[in-house]
PDB file of C-alpha atoms in Angstrom:
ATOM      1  CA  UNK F  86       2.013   6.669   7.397  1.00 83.00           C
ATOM      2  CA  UNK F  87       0.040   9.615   8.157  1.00 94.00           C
ATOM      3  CA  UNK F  88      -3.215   8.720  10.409  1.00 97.00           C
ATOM      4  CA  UNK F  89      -6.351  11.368  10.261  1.00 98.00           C
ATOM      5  CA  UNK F  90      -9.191  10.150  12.570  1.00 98.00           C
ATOM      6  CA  UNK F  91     -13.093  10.992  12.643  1.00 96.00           C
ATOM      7  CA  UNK F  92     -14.747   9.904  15.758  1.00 91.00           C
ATOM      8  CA  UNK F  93     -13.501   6.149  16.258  1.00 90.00           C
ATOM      9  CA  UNK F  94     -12.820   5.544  12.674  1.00 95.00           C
ATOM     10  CA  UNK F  95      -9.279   6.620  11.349  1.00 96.00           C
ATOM     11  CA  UNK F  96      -8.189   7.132   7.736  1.00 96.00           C
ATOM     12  CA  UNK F  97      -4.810   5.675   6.967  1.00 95.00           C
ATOM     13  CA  UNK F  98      -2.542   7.317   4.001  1.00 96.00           C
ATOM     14  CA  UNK F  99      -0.520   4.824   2.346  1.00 94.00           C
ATOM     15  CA  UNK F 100       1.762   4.591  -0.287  1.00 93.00           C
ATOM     16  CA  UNK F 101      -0.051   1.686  -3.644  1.00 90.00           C
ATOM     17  CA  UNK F 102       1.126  -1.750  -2.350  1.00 86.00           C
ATOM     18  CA  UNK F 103       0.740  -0.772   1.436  1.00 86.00           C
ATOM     19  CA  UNK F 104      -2.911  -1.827   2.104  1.00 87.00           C
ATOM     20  CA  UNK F 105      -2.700  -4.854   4.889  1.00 86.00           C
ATOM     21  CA  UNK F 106      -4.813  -7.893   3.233  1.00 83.00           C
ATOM     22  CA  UNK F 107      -8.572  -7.952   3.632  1.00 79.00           C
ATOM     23  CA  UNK F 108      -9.220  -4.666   4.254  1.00 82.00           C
ATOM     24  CA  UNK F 109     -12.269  -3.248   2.174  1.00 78.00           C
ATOM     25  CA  UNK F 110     -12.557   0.344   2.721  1.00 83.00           C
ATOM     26  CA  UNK F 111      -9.925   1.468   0.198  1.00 89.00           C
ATOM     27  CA  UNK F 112      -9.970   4.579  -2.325  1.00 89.00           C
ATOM     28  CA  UNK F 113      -7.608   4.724  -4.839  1.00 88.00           C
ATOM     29  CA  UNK F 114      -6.548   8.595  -5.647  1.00 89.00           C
ATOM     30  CA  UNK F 115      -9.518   9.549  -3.514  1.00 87.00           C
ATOM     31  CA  UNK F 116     -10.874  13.304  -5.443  1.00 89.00           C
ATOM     32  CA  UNK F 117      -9.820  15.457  -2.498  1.00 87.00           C
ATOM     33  CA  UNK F 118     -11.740  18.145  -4.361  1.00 86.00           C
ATOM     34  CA  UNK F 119     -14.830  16.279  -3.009  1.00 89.00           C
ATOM     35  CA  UNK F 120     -13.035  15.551   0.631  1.00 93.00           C
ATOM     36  CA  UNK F 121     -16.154  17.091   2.175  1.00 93.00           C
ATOM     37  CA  UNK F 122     -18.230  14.315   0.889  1.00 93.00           C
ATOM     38  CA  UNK F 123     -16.182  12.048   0.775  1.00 94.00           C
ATOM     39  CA  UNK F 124     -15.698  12.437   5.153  1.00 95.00           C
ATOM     40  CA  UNK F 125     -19.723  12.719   5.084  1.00 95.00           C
ATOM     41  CA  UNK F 126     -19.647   9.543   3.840  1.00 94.00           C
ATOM     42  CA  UNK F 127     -17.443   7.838   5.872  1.00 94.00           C
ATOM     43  CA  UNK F 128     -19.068   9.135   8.729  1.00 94.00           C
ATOM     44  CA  UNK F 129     -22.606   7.976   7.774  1.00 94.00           C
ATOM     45  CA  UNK F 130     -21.248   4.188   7.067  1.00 90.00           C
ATOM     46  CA  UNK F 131     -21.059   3.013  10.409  1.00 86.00           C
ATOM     47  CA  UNK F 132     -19.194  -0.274   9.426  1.00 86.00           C
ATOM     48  CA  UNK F 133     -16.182   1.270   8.432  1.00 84.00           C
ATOM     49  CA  UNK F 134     -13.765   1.907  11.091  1.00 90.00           C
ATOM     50  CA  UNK F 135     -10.189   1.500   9.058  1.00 92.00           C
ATOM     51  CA  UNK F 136     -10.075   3.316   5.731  1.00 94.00           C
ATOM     52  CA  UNK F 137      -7.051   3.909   3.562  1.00 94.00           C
ATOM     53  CA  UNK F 138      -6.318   6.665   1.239  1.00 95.00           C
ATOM     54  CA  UNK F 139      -3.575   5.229  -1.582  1.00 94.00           C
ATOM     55  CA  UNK F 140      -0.970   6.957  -3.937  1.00 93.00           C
ATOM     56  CA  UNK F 141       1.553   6.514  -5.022  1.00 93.00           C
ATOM     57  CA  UNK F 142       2.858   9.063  -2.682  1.00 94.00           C
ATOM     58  CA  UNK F 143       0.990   9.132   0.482  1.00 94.00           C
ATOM     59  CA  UNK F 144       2.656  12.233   1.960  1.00 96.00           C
ATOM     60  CA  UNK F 145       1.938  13.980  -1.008  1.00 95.00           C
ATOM     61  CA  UNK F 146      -1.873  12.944  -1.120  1.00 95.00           C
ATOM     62  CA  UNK F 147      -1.771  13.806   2.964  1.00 97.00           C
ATOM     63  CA  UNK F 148      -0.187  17.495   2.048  1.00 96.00           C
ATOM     64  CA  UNK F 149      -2.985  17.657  -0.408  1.00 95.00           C
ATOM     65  CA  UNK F 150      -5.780  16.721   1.741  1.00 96.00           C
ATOM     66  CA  UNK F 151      -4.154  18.957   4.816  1.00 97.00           C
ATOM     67  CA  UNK F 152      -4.087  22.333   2.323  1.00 96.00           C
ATOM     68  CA  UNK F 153      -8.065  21.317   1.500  1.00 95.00           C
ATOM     69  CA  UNK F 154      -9.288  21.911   5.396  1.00 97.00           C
ATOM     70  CA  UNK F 155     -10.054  24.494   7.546  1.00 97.00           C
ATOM     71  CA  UNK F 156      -6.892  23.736  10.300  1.00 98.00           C
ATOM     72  CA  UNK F 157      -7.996  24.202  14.118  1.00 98.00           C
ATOM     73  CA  UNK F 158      -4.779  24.108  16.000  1.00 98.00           C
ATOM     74  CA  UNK F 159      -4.564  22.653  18.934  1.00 99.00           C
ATOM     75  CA  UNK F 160      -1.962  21.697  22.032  1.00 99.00           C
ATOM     76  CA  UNK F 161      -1.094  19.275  24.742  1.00 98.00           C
ATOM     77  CA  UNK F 162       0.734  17.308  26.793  1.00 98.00           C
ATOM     78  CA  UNK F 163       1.787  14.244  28.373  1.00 98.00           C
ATOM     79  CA  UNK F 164       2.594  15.060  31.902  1.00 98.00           C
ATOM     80  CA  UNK F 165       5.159  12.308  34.172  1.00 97.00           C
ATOM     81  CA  UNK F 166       5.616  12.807  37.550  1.00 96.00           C
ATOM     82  CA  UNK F 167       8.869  11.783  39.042  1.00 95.00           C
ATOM     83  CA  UNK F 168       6.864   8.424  40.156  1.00 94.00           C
ATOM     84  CA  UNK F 169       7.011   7.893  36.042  1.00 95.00           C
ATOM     85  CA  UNK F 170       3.350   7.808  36.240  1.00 96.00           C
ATOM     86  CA  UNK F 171       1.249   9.752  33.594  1.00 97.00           C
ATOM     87  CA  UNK F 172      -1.772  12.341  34.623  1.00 98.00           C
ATOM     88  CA  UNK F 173      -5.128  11.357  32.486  1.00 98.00           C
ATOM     89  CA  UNK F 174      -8.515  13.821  32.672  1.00 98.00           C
ATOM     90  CA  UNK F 175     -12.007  12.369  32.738  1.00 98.00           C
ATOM     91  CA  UNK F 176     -13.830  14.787  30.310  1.00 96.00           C
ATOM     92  CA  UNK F 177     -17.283  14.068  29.201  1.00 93.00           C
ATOM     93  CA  UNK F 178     -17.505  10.581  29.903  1.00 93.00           C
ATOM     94  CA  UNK F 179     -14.080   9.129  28.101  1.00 95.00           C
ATOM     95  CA  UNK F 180     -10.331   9.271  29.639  1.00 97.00           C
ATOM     96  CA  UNK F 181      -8.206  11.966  27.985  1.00 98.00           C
ATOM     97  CA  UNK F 182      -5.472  13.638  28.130  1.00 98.00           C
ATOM     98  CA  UNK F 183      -5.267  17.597  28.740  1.00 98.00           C
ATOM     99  CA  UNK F 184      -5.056  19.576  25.803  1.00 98.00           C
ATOM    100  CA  UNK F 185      -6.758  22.609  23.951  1.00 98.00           C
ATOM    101  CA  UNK F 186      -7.078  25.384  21.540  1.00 98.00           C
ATOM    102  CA  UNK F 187      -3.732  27.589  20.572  1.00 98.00           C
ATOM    103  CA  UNK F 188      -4.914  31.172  21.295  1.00 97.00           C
ATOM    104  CA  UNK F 189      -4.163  34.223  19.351  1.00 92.00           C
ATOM    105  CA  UNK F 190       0.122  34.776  19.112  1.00 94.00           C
ATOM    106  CA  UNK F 191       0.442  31.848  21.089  1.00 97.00           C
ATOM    107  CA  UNK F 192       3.210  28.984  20.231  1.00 98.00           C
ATOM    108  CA  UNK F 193       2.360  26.113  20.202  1.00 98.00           C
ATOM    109  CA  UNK F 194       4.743  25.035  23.494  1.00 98.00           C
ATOM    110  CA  UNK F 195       2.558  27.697  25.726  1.00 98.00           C
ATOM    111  CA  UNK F 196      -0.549  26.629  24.802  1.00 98.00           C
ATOM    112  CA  UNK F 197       0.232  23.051  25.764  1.00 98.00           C
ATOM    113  CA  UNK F 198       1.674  24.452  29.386  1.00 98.00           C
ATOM    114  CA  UNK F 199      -1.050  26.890  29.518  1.00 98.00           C
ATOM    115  CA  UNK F 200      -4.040  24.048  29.067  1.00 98.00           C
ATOM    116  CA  UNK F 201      -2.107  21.127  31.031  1.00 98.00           C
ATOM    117  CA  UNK F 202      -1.933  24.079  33.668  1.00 97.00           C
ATOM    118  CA  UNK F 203      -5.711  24.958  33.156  1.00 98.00           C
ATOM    119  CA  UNK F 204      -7.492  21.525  33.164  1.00 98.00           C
ATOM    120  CA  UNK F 205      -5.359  19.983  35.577  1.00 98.00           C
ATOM    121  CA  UNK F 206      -4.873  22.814  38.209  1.00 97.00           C
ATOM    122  CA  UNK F 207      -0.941  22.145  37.864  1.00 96.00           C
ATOM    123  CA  UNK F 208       1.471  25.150  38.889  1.00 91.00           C
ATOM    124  CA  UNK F 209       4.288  23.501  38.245  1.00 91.00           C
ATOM    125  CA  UNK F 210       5.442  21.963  34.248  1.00 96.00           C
ATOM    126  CA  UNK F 211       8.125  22.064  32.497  1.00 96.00           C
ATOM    127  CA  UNK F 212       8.491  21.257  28.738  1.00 96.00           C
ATOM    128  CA  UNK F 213       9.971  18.211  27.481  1.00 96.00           C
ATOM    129  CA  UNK F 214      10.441  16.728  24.075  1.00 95.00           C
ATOM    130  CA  UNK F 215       8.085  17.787  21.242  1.00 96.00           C
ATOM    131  CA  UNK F 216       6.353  14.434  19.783  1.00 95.00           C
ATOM    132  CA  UNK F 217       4.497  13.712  16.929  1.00 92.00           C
ATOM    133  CA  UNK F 218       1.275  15.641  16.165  1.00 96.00           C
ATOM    134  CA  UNK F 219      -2.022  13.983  15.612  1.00 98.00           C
ATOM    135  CA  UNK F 220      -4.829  14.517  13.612  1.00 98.00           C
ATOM    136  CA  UNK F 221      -8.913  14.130  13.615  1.00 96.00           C
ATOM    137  CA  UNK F 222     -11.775  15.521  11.909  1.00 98.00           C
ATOM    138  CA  UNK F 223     -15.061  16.914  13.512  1.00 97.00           C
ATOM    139  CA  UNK F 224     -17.504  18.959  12.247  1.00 97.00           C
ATOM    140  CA  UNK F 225     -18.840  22.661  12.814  1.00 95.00           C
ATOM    141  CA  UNK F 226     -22.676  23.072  11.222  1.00 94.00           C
ATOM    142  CA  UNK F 227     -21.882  21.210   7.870  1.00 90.00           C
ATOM    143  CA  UNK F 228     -18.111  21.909   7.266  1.00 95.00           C
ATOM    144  CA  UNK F 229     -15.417  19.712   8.200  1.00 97.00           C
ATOM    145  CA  UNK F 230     -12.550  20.692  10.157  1.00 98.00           C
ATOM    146  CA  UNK F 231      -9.421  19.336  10.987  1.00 98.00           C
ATOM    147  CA  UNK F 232      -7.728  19.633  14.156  1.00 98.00           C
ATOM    148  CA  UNK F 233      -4.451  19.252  14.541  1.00 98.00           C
ATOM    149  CA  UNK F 234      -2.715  18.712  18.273  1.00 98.00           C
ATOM    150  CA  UNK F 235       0.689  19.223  19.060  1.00 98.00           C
ATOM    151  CA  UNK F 236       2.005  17.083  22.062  1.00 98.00           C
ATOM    152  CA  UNK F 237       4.864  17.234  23.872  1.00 98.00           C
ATOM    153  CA  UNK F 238       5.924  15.794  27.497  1.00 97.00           C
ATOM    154  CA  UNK F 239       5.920  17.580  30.181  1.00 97.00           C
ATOM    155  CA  UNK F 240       7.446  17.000  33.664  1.00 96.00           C
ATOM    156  CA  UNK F 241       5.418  17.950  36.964  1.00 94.00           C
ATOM    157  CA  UNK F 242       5.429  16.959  40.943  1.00 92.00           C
ATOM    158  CA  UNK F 243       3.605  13.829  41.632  1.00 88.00           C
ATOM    159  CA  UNK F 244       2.649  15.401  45.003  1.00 89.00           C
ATOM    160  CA  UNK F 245       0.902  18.358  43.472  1.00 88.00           C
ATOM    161  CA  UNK F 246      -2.772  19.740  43.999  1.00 91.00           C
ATOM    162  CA  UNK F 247      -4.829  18.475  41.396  1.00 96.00           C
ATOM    163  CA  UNK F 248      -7.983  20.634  40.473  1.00 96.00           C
ATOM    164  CA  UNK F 249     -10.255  19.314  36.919  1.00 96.00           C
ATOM    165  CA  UNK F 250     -11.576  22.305  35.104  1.00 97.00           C
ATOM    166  CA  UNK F 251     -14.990  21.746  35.887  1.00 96.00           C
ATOM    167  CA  UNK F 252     -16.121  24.246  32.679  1.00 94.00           C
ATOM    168  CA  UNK F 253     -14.644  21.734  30.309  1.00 95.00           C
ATOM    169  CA  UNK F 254     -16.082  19.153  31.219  1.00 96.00           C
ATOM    170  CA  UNK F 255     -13.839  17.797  33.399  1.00 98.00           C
ATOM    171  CA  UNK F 256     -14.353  15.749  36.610  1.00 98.00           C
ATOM    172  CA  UNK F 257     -11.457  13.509  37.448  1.00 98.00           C
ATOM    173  CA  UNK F 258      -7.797  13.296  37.121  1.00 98.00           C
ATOM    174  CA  UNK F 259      -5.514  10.724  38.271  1.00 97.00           C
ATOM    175  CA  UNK F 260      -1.988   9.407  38.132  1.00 97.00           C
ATOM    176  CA  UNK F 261      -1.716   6.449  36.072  1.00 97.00           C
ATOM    177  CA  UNK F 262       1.443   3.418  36.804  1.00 96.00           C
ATOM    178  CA  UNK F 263       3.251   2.603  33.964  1.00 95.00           C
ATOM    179  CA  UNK F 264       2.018  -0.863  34.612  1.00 95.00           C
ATOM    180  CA  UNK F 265      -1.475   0.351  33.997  1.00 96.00           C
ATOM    181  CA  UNK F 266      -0.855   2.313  31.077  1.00 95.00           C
ATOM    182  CA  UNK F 267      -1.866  -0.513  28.211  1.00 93.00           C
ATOM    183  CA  UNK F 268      -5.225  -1.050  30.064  1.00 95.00           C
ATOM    184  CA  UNK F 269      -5.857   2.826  30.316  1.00 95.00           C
ATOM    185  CA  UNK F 270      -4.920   3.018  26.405  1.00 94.00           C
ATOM    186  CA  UNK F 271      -8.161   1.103  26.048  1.00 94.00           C
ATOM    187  CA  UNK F 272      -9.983   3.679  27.649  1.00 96.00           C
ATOM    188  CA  UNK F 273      -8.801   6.974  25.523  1.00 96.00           C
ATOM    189  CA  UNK F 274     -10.061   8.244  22.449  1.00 93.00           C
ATOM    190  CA  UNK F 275      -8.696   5.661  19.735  1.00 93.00           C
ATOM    191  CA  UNK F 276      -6.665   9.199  18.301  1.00 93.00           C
ATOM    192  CA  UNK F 277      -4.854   9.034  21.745  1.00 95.00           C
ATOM    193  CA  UNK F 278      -4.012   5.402  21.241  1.00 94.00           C
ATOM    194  CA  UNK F 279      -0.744   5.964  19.517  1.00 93.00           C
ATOM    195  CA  UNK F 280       0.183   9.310  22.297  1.00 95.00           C
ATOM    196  CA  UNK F 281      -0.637   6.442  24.949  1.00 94.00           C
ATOM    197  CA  UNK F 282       1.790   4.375  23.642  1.00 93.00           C
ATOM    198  CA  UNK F 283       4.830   7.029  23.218  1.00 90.00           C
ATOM    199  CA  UNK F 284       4.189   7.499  26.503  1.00 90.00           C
ATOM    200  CA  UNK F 285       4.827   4.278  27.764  1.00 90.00           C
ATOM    201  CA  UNK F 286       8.486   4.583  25.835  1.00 90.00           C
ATOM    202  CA  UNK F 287       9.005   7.299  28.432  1.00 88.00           C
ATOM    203  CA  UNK F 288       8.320   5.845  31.349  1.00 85.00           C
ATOM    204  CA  UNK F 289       8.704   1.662  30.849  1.00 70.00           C
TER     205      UNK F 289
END
């Protein structure tokens, strides 16, 4: 199931017969000619926070939708120090994880060292395993954009000098146990719910 998410709200795609009971928020063969409206919508009904998109075949209707949008592509990573704990960033108010814009020629693995390495004031990372990628929509004046982050983990000294990237917003970071890693999931952006939760594969 692919998951696209705007603000707190996400959109599930789903194959017909998928849609868990009791769920109202459901558009059959949504017209993704109209997707602009259609996310305008969603965003202006402030009771809907789970929404499905159904067809038949849901990673066809997500292809579909995903050739539609403008694509910002974006990077990061989920850094574990030999302590198995995970580094979080306190940006703007919510916990996060560090992450950012792919620049220019850049792949996709250095932009996620390069950011972790900017917002966290790490010298030391190394790559790890490339994970899923995940997916929200924002806008920029009155078209919609979709962003989509690569994440990977990454590997770094536990004993390292940590320095937040004041310019972005960014005015904590911390080590989180792996026993504290379902209370911190509570505390991300609900997109980094499921990255949260990879994590704790890693480290539990």
């Amino acid at each position: 199931m692919y998951k696209v998410f705007l603000r707190d709200k996400v959109i599930n795609f789903v194959d017909a017969g998928s849609v868990p009971a009791g769920i109202q928020s459901v558009h059959i063969d949504p017209p993704l000619r109209d997707i602009q409206q259609i996310l305008a919508g969603i965003d202006a009904n402030e009771t809907e926070t789970d929404i499905y998109f159904v067809a038949d075949d849901a990673e066809k209707l997500f292809i579909h939708f995903y050739t539609r949008m403008r694509i910002m592509a974006a990077a990061g990573g989920i850094v574990i120090n030999e302590n198995n704990e995970v580094l979080f960033i306190f940006r703007r108010g919510r916990w996060d994880l560090p992450k950012g814009k792919i620049d220019g020629d850049e792949t996709e693995e250095q932009a996620a060292i390069r950011e972790v390495i900017e917002e966290t004031g790490l010298q030391q990372v190394s790559l790890g395993q490339r994970l899923s990628s995940t997916y929200h929509v924002y806008t920029i004046g009155k078209e919609w954009i979709l962003k989509e982050t690569h994440w990977f983990i990454m590997n770094a000294p536990g004993n390292s000098t940590l320095l937040p990237q004041a310019e972005e917003g960014i005015t904590e970071i911390k080590w989180v146990a792996p026993r504290d890693l379902e209370a911190m999931s509570k505390l991300v952006y609900r997109s980094l719910q499921d990255v949260v939760a990879v994590a704790e594969d890693f480290v539990l």
